[in-house]
CSV table of C-alpha atoms in Angstrom, one decimal:
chain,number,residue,atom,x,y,z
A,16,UNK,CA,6.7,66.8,-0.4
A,17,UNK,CA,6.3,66.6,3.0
A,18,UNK,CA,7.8,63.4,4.6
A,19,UNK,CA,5.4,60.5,5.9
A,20,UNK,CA,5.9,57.7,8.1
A,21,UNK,CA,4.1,54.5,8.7
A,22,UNK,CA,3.2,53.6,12.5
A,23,UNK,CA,1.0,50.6,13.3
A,24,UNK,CA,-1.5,51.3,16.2
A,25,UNK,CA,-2.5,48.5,18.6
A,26,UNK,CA,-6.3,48.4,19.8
A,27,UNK,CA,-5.6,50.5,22.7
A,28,UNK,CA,-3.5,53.1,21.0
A,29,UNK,CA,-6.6,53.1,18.2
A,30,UNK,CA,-9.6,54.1,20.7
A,31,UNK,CA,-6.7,56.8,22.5
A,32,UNK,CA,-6.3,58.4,19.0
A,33,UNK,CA,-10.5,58.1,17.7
A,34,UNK,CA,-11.1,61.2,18.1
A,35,UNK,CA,-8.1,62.4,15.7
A,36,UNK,CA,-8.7,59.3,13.0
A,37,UNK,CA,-12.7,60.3,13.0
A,38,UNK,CA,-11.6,64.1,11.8
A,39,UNK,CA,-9.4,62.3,9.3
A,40,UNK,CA,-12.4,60.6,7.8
A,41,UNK,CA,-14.4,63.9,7.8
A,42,UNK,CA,-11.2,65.7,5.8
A,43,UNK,CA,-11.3,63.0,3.6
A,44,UNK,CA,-14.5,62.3,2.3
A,45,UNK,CA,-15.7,65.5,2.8
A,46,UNK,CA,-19.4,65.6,2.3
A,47,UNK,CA,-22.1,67.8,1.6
A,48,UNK,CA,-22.2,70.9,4.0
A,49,UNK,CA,-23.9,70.5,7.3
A,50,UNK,CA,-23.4,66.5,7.0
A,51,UNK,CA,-19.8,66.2,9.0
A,52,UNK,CA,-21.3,65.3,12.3
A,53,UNK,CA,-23.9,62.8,10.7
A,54,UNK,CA,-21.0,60.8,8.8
A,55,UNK,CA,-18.4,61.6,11.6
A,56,UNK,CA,-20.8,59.7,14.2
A,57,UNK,CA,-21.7,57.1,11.9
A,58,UNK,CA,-17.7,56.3,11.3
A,59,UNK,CA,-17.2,56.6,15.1
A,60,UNK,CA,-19.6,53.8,15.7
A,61,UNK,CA,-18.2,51.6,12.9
A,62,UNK,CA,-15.0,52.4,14.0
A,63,UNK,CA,-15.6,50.9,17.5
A,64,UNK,CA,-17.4,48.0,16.1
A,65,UNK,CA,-14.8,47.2,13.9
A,66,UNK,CA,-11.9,47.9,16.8
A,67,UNK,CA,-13.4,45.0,18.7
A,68,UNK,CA,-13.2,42.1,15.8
A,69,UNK,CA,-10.7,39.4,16.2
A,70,UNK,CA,-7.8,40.3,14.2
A,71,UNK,CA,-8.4,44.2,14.0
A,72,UNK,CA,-4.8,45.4,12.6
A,73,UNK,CA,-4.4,49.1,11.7
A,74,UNK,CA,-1.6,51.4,10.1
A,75,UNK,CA,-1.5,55.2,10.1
A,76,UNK,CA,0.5,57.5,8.6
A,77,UNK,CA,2.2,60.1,10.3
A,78,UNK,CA,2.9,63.9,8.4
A,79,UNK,CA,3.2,66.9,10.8
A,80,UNK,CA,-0.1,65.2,11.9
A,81,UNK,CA,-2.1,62.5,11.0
A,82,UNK,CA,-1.9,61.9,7.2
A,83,UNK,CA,-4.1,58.9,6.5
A,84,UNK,CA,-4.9,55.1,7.8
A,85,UNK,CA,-6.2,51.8,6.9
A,86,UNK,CA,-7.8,49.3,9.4
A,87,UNK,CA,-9.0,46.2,8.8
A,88,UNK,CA,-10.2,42.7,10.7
A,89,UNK,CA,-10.1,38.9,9.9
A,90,UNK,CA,-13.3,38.0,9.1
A,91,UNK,CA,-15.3,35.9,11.1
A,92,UNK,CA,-16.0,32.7,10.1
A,93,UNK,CA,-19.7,32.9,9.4
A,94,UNK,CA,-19.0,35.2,6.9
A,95,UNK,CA,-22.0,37.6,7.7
A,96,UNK,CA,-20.4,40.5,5.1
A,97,UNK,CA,-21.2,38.3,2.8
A,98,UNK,CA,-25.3,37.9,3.4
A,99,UNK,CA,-26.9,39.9,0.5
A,100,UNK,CA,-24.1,38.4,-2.0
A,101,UNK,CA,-25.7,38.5,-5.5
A,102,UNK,CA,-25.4,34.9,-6.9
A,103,UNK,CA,-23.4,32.6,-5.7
A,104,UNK,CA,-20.3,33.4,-3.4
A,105,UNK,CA,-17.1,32.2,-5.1
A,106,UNK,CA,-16.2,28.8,-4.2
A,107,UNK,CA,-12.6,29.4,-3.2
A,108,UNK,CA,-13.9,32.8,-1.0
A,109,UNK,CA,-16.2,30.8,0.8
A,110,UNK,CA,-13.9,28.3,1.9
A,111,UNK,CA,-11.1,30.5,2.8
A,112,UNK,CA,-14.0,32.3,5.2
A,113,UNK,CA,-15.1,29.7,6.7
A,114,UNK,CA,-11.7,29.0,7.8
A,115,UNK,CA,-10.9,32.1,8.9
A,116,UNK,CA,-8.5,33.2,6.0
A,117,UNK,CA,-10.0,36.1,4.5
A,118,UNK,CA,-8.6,39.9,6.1
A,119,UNK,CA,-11.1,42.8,5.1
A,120,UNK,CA,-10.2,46.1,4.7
A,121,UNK,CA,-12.5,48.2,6.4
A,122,UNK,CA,-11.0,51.6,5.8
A,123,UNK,CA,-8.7,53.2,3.8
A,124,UNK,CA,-8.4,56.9,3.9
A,125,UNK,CA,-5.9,59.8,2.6
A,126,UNK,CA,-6.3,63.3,3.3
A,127,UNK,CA,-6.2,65.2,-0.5
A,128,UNK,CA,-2.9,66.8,0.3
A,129,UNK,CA,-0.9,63.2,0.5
A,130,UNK,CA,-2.8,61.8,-2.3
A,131,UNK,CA,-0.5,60.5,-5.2
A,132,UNK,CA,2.4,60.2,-3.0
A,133,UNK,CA,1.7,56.2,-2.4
A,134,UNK,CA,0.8,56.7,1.2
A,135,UNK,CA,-2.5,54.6,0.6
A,136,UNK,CA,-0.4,52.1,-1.3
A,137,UNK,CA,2.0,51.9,1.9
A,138,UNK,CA,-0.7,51.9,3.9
A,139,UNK,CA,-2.3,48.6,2.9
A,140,UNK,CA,1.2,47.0,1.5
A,141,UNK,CA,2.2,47.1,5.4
A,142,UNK,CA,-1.4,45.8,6.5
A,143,UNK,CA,-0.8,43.0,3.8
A,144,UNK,CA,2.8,41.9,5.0
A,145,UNK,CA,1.7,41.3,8.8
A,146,UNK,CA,-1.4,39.3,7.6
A,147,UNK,CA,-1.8,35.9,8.3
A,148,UNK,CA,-4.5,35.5,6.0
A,149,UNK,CA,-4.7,34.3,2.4
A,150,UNK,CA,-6.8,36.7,1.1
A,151,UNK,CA,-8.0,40.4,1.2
A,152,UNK,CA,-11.5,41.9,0.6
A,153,UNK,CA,-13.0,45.1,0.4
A,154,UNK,CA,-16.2,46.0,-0.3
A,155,UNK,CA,-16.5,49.2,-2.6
A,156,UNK,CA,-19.8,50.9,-3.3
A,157,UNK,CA,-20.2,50.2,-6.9
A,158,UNK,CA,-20.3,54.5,-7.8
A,159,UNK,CA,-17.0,55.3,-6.2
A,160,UNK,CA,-15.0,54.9,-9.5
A,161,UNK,CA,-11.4,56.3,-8.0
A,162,UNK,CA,-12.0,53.6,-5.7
A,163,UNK,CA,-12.1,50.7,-8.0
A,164,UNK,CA,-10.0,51.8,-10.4
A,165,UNK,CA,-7.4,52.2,-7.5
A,166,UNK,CA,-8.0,48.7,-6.5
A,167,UNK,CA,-8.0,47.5,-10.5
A,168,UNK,CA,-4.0,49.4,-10.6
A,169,UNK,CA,-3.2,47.6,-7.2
A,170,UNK,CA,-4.0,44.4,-8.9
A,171,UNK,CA,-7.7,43.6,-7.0
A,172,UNK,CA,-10.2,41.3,-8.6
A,173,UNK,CA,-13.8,41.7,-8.8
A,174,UNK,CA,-15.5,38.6,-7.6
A,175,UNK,CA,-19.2,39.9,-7.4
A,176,UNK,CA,-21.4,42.5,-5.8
A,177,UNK,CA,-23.2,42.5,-2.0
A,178,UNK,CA,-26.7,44.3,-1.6
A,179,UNK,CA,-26.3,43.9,2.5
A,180,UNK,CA,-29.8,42.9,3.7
A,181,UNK,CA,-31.9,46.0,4.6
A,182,UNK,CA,-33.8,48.7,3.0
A,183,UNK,CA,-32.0,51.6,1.2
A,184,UNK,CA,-28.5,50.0,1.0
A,185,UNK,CA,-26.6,50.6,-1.4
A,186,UNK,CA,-24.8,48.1,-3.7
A,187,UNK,CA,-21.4,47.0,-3.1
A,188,UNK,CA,-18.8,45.7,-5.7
A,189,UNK,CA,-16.4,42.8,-4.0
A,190,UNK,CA,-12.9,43.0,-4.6
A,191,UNK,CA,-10.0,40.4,-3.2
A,192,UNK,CA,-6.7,40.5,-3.6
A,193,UNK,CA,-4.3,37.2,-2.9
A,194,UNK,CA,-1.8,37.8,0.3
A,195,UNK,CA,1.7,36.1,-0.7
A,196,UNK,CA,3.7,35.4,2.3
A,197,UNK,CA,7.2,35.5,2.4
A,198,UNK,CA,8.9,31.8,1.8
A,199,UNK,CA,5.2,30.6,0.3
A,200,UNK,CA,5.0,29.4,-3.5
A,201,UNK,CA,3.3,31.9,-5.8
């Protein structure tokens, strides 16, 4: 087993190293042949979008190269991730956005060969210890099973699903997990 260590990455040090995360996400979702560059650009540009959001925080994990990452952003206070929400949006969510309390986890990737060592556990334990937020979210596209069931060992809750406005988007399943900060009750 092959030793990994967790670095966080400021905003600068996240656009210098793009190029290396982006061929991260291809390794680990690989895709259908001949669809690397479509999915690779499509990250890049989400990547960037999601680089500039207030509260962007992001952790990587270091092998004998880049082993894995999760990035994420303090919601903004709007709440626009939450426009196609199917029925209503939980009370308590709603009022923790709109005060600017909620901390979504954008991305959370492991390349296969680190899998099952509790790199992606690390990953988002060290994102949730230098939150300021109450809560965490992630929105999880309602087929990706590993996903959710990751999320369901990790102790998440299922609060509803999203259909983001548009045609041909796919459903998402909402997930939140409670941040407990040190010296807090609970």
């Amino acid at each position: 087993m092959t030793q990994v260590y967790m670095r966080r990455l400021t905003r600068w040090q996240a656009e210098q190293q793009r190029e290396a995360v982006a061929d991260t996400y291809v390794e680990a979702y690989r895709q259908a042949p001949g669809e690397e560059f479509h999915d690779r650009q499509q990250f890049l540009e989400r990547f960037a979008e999601d680089m500039q959001r207030p509260g962007f925080d992001m952790m990587v994990a270091d092998g004998p190269s880049l082993a894995g990452c999760a990035y994420g952003y303090v919601l903004e206070r709007e709440g626009a991730i939450w426009n196609g929400f199917l029925g209503g949006l939980p009370v308590d969510v709603e009022e923790l956005t709109a005060s600017g309390q909620v901390f979504v986890l954008a991305e959370l990737m492991v390349l296969p060969p680190y899998r099952r060592q509790r790199v992606a556990t690390r990953l988002v334990d060290q994102l949730l210890v230098r939150s300021r937020s109450a809560l965490m979210t992630a929105l999880v596209e309602s087929a990706n099973d590993p996903v959710r069931g990751v999320l369901r060992n990790w102790g998440w809750t299922r609060f509803g699903e999203v259909r983001p406005p548009g045609p041909g988007n796919p459903l998402y399943q909402a997930w939140s997990h409670e941040i407990h900060h040190a010296g807090s009750a609970g």
